[in-house]
Short mmCIF file of C-alpha atoms in Angstrom, two decimals:
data_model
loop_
_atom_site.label_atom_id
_atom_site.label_comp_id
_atom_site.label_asym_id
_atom_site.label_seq_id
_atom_site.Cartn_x
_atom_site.Cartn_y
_atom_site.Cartn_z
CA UNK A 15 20.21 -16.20 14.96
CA UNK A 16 16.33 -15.65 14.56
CA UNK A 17 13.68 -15.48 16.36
CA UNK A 18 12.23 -18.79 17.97
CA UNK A 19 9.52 -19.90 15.67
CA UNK A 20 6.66 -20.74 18.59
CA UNK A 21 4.26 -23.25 16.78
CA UNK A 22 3.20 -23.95 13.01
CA UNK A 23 0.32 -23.60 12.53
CA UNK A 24 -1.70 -23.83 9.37
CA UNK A 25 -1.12 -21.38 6.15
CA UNK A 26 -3.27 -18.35 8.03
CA UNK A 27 -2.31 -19.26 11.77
CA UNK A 28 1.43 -19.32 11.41
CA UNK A 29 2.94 -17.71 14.63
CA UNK A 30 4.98 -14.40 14.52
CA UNK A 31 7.91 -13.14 15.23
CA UNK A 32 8.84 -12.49 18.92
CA UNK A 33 9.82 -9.05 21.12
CA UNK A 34 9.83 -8.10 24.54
CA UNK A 35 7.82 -6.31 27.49
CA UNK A 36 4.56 -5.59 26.63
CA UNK A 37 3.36 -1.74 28.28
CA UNK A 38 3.05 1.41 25.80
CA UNK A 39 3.96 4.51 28.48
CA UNK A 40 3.08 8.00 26.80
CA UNK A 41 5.83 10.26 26.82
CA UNK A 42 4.79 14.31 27.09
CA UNK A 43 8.11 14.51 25.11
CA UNK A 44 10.27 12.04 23.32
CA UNK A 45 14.09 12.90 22.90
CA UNK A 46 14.39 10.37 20.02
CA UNK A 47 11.49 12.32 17.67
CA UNK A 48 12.74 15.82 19.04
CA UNK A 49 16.27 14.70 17.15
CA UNK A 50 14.70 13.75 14.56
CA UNK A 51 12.92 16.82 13.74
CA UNK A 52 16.25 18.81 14.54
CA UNK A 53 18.05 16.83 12.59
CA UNK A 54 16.17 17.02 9.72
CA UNK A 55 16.42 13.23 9.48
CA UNK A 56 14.64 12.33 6.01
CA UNK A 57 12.79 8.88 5.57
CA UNK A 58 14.84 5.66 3.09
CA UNK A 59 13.27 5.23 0.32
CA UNK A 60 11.09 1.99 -0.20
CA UNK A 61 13.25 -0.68 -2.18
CA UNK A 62 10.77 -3.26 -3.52
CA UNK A 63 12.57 -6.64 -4.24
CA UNK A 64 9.39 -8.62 -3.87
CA UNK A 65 10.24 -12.52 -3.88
CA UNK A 66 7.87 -14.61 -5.86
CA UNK A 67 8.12 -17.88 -3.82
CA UNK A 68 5.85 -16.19 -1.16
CA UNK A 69 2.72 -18.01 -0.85
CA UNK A 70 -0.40 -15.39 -1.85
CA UNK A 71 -3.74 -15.65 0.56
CA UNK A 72 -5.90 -13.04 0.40
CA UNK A 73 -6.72 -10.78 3.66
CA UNK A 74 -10.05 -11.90 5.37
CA UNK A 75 -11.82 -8.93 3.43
CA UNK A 76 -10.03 -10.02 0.24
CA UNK A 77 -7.09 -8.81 -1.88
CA UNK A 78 -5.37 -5.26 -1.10
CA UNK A 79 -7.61 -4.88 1.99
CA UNK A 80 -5.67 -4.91 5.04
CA UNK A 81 -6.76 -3.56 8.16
CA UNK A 82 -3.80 -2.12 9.90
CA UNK A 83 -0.23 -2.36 10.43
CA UNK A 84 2.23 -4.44 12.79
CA UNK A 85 5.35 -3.36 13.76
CA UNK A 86 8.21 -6.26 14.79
CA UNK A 87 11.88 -6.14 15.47
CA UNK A 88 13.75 -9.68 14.75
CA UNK A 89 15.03 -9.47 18.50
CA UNK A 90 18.56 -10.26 17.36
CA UNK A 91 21.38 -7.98 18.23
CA UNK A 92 24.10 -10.09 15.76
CA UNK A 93 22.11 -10.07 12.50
CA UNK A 94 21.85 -7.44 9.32
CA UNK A 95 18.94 -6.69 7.17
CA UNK A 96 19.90 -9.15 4.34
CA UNK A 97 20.46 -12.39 6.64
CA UNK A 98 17.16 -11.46 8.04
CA UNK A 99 15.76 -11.24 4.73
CA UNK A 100 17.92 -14.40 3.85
CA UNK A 101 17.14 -16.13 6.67
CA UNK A 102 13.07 -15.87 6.25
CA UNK A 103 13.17 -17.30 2.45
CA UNK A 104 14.72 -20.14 3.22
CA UNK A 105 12.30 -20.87 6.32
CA UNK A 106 8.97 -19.23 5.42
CA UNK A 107 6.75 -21.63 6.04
CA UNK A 108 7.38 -21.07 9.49
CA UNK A 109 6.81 -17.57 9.39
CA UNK A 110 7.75 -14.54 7.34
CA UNK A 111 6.53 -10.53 7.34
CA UNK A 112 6.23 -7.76 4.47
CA UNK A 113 8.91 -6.16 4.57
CA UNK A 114 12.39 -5.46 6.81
CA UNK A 115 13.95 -2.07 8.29
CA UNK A 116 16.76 -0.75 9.40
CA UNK A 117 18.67 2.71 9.52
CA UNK A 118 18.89 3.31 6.37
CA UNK A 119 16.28 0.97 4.27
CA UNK A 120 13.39 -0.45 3.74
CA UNK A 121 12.79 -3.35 1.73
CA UNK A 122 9.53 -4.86 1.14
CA UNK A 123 10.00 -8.37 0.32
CA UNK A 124 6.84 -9.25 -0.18
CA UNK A 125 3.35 -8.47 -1.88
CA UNK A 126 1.31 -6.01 0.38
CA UNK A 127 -1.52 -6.75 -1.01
CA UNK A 128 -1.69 -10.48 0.23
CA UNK A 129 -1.33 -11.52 3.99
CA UNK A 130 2.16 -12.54 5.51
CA UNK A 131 2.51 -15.13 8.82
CA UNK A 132 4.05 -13.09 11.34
CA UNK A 133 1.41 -13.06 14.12
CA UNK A 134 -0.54 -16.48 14.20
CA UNK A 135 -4.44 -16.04 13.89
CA UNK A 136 -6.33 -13.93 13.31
CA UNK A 137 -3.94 -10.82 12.89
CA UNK A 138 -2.01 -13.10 9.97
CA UNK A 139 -5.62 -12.23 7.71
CA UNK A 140 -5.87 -9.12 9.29
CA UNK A 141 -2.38 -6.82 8.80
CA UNK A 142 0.59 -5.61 6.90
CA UNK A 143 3.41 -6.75 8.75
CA UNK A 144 7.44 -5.86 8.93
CA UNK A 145 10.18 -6.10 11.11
CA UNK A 146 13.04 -3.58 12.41
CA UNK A 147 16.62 -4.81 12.54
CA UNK A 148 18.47 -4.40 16.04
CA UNK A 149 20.72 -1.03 15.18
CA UNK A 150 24.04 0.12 17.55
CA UNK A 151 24.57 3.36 17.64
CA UNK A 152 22.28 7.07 18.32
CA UNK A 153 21.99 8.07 15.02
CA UNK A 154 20.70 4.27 13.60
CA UNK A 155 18.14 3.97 16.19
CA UNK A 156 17.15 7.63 14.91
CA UNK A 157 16.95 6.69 11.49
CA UNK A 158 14.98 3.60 11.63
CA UNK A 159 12.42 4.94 14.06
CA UNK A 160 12.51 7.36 11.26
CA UNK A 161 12.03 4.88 8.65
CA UNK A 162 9.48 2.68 10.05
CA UNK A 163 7.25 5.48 10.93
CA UNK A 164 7.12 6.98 7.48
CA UNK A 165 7.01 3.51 6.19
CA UNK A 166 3.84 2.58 8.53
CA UNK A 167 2.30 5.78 7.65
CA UNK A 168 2.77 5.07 4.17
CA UNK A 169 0.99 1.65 3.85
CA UNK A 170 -1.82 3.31 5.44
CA UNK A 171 -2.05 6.15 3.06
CA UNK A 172 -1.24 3.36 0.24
CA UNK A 173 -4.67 1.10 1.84
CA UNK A 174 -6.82 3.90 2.70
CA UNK A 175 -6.63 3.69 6.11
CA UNK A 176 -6.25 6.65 8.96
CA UNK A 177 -3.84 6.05 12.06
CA UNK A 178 -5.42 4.59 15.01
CA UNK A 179 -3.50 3.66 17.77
CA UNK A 180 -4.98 -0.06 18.47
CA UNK A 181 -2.42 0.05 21.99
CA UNK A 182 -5.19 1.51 24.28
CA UNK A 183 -8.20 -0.50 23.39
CA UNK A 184 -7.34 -3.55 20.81
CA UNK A 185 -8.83 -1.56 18.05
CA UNK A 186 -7.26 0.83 15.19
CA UNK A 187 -4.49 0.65 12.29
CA UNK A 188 -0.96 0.62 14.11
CA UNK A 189 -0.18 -1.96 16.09
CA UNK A 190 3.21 -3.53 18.16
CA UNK A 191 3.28 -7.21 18.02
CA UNK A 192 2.81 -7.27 21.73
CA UNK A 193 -0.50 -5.25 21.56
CA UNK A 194 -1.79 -8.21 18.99
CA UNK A 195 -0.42 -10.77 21.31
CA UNK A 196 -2.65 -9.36 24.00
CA UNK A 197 -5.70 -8.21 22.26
CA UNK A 198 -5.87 -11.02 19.80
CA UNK A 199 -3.85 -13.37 20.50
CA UNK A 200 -1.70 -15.51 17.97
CA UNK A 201 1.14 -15.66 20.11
CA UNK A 202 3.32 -14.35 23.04
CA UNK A 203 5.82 -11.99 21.61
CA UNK A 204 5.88 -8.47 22.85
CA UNK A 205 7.64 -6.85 20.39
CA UNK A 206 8.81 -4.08 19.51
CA UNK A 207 8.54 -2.43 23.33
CA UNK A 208 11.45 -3.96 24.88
CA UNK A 209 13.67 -2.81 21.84
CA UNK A 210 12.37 0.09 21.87
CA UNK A 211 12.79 1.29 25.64
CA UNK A 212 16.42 -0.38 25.96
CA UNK A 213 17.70 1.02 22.94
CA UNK A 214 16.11 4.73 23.44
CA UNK A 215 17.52 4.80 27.13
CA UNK A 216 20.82 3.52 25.77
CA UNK A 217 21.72 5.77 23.47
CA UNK A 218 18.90 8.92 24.26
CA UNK A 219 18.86 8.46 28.11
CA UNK A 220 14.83 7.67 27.85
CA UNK A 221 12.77 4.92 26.89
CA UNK A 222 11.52 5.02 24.14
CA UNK A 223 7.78 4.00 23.26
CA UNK A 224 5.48 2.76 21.00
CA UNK A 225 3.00 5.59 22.29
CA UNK A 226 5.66 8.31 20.95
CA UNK A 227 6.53 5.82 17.70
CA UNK A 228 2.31 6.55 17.25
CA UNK A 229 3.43 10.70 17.50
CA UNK A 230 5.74 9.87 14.38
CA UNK A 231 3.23 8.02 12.39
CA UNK A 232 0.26 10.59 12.48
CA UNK A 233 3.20 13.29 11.96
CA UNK A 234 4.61 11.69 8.45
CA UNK A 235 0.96 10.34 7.45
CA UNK A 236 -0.39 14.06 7.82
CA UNK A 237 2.64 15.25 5.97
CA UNK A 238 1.70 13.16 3.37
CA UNK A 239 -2.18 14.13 2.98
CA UNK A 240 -1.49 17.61 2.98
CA UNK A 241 -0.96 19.88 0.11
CA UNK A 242 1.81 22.54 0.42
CA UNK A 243 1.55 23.98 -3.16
CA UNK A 244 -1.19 26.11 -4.45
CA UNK A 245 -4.38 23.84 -5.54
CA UNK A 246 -4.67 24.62 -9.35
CA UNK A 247 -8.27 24.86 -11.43
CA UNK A 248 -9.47 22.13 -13.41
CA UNK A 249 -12.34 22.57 -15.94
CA UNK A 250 -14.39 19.46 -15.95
CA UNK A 251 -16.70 17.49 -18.43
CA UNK A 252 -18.75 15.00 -18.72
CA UNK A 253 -17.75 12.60 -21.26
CA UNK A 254 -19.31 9.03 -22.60
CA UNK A 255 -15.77 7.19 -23.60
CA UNK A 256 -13.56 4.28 -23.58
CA UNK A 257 -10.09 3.98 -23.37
CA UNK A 258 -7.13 0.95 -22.85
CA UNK A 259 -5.24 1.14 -19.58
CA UNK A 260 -1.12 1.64 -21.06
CA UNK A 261 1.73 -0.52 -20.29
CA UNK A 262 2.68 3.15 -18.93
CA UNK A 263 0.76 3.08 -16.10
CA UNK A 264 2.62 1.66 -13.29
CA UNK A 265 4.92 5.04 -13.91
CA UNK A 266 1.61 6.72 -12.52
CA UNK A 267 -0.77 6.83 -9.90
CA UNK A 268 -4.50 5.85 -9.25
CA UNK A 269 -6.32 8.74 -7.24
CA UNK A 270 -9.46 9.59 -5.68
CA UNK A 271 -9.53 13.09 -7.07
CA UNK A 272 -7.92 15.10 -9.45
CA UNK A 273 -4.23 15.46 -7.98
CA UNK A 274 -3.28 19.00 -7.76
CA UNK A 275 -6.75 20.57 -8.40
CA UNK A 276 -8.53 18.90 -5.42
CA UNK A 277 -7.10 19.10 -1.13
CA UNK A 278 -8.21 16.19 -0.67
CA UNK A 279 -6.35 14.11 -3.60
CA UNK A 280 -4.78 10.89 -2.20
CA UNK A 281 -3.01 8.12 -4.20
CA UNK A 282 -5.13 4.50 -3.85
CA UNK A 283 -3.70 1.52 -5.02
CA UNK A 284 -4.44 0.35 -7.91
CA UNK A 285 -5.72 -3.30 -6.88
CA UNK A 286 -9.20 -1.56 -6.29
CA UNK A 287 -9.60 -1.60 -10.33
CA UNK A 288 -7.97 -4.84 -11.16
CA UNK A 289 -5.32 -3.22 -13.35
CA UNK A 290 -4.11 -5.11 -16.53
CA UNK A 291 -2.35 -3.39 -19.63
CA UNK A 292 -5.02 -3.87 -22.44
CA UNK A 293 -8.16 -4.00 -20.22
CA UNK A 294 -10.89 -1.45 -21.11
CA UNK A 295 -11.87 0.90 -18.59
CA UNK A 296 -14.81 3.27 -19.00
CA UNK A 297 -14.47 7.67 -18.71
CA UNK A 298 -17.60 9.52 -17.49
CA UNK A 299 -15.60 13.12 -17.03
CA UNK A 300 -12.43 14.87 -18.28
CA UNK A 301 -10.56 17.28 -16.52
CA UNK A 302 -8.32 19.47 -17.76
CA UNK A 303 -5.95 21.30 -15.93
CA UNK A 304 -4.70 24.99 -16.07
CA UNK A 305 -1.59 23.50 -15.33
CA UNK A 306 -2.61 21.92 -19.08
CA UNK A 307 -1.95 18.18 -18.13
CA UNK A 308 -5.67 16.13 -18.43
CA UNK A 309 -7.29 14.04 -15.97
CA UNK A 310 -10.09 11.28 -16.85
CA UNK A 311 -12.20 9.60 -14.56
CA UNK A 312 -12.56 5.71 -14.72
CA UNK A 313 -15.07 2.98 -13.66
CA UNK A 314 -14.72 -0.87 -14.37
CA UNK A 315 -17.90 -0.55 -16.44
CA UNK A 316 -20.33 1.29 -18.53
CA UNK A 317 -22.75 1.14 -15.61
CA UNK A 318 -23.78 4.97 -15.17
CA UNK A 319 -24.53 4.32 -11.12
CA UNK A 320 -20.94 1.87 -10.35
CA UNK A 321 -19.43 4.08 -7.62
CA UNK A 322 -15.70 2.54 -7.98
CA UNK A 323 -14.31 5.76 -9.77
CA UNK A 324 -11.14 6.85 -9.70
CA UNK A 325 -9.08 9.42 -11.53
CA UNK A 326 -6.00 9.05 -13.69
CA UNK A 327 -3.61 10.81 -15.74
CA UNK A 328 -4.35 10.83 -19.50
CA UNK A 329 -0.75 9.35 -19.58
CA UNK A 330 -2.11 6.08 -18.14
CA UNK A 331 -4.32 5.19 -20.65
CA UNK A 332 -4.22 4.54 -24.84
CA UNK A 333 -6.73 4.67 -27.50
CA UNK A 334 -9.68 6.99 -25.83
CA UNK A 335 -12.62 6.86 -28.06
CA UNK A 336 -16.80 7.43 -27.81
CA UNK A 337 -18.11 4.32 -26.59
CA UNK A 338 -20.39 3.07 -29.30
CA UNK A 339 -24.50 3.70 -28.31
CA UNK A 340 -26.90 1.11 -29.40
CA UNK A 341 -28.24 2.90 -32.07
CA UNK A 342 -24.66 3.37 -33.89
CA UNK A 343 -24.29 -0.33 -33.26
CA UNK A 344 -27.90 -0.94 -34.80
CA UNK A 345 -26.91 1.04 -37.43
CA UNK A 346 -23.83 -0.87 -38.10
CA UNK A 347 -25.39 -3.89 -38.06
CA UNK A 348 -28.09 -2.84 -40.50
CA UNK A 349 -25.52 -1.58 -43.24
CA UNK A 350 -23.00 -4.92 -42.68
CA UNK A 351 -26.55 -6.52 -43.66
CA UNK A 352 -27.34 -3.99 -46.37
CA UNK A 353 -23.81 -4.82 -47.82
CA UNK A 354 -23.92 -8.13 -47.20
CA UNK A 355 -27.48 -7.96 -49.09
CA UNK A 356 -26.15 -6.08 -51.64
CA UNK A 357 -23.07 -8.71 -52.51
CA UNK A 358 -25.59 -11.67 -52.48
CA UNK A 359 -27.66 -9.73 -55.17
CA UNK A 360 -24.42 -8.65 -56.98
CA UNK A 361 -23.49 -12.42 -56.70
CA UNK A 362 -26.87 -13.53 -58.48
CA UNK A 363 -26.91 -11.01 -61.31
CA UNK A 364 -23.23 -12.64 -62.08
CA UNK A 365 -24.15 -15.41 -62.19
CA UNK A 366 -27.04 -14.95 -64.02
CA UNK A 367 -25.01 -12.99 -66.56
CA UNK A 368 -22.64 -16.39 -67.01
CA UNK A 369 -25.61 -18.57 -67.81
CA UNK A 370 -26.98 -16.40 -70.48
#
């Protein structure tokens, strides 16, 4: 039903999940992207249904810092997205990915932020990794080239990372399994290429490639870093304050600049500031809007030079205050001793009083 499970190897050397011929062949056109764009085809949403019995290993660079993408395809004609998804639970110690796609979802079934075992070492501590569901008819095969494009440009807007195709040289951000296979090695799987140019010259009369799945990738990811409304103005201001990040906040965003008043605004996830409801995070400037909606700027800690800043929505945070200098703390300290003086005296002229 599944792919053939190669070797286990240990937690970060697990080996992936398998495909077919191994060549990327540019196309000067592709007929599956051209219908695409005339048919207007829109990207699934991304469903998250994010199993906790997942083991959790950090990327070789640590936590939320992946360094590219895989693509897969299960390489099974009889199967649907949920037995897939099924299917990988119940054997994950074998191997498992991110997420799964098909033509008209994508469900990410597991945390982004820590590696999955879907293409033995070293690419396991290396990549976000999902798999494509075989699909059986024009319009499917449309859709989920669709969706896995938008979804690969997506994780690499979501991890800061610009596409690259890694099929020409072993280096960059998008990769098949077949160009890790060859580059790094892991495994033997080819995948997604055979899928790919069977499927495209089934139903589309021409192969179709992971060069022109790269076309699709830049195309949504560009879409996604550029602003088609008019950039409003933001007056700015230095500030000294303290504020607790709101149970609110996963409603929001974390950006690098002030979304809507800046071009180059992009959403960054919010593992780069450790994010727990409570914490105390530290605002060095204000923005407000003309659009009236106010921005702060954050840092981890009252260190003037940290340079892990990142602007929020006022909405995301709760109790913004003036963060206390030394000298109002000195001063505090002196009066709780002045009153704490002053009830030790009080104290002794009492008792004083009662002995007389």
């Amino acid at each position: 039903m599944h792919k053939v499970v190669l070797t286990a190897l240990a937690a970060l050397g697990v080996v992936g999940v398998l495909g077919m011929t191994n060549t990327t062949t540019a196309n000067a056109s592709s007929k599956v992207n051209d219908y695409i764009s005339s048919k207007n085809i829109k990207p699934a949403k991304v469903t998250k249904s994010i199993w906790s019995g997942f083991p959790k290993n950090k990327y070789r660079h640590g936590k939320a810092k992946p360094e590219g993408v895989v693509i897969h395809e299960t390489a099974n004609p009889s199967s649907t997205i949920y037995n897939e998804i099924a299917y990988m639970k119940r054997n994950y110690n074998n191997a498992f990915v991110h997420s799964f796609v098909d033509g008209s979802r994508i469900i990410n079934i597991a945390n982004t932020d820590y590696l999955a075992w879907g293409v033995g070492f070293p690419g396991n501590a290396r990549f976000v990794q999902f798999e494509q569901v075989e699909v059986h008819s024009k319009s499917a095969f449309a859709h989920e080239i669709s969706n896995a494009a938008w979804y690969t440009a997506y994780l690499l807007n979501q991890y800061d990372l610009k596409p690259n195709d890694a099929a020409y040289d072993g280096k960059g951000t998008v990769w098949s399994h077949g160009s890790v296979a060859k580059n790094l090695g892991g495994s033997s799987h080819t995948d997604p290429v055979g899928y790919y140019s069977t499927t495209g010259k089934k139903y589309f009369g021409q192969k179709y490639t992971m060069a022109a799945f790269y076309q699709m990738v830049k195309k949504y990811y560009n879409a996604m870093n550029v602003k088609h409304t008019k950039l409003v103005s933001a007056d700015y201001t230095s500030v000294n304050k303290q504020a607790k990040l709101s149970s609110k906040y996963t409603k929001y965003y974390l950006y690098n600049h002030v979304k809507g008043a800046n071009k180059n605004a992009t959403r960054q996830s919010w593992s780069r500031i450790s994010p727990k409801v409570g914490k105390t995070y530290y605002i060095d400037m204000t923005a407000k809007k003309s659009s009236g909606t106010t921005w702060y700027r954050i840092k981890t800690s009252k260190n003037t030079t940290s340079k892990t800043r990142y602007w929020v929505y006022s909405g995301n945070l709760t109790g913004v205050k003036d963060v206390p200098t030394e000298t109002t703390a000195t001063a505090t300290s002196a009066s709780a001793s002045s009153d704490s003086a002053s009830a030790v005296s009080s104290s002794s002229v009492s008792s004083s009083s009662s002995s007389n």
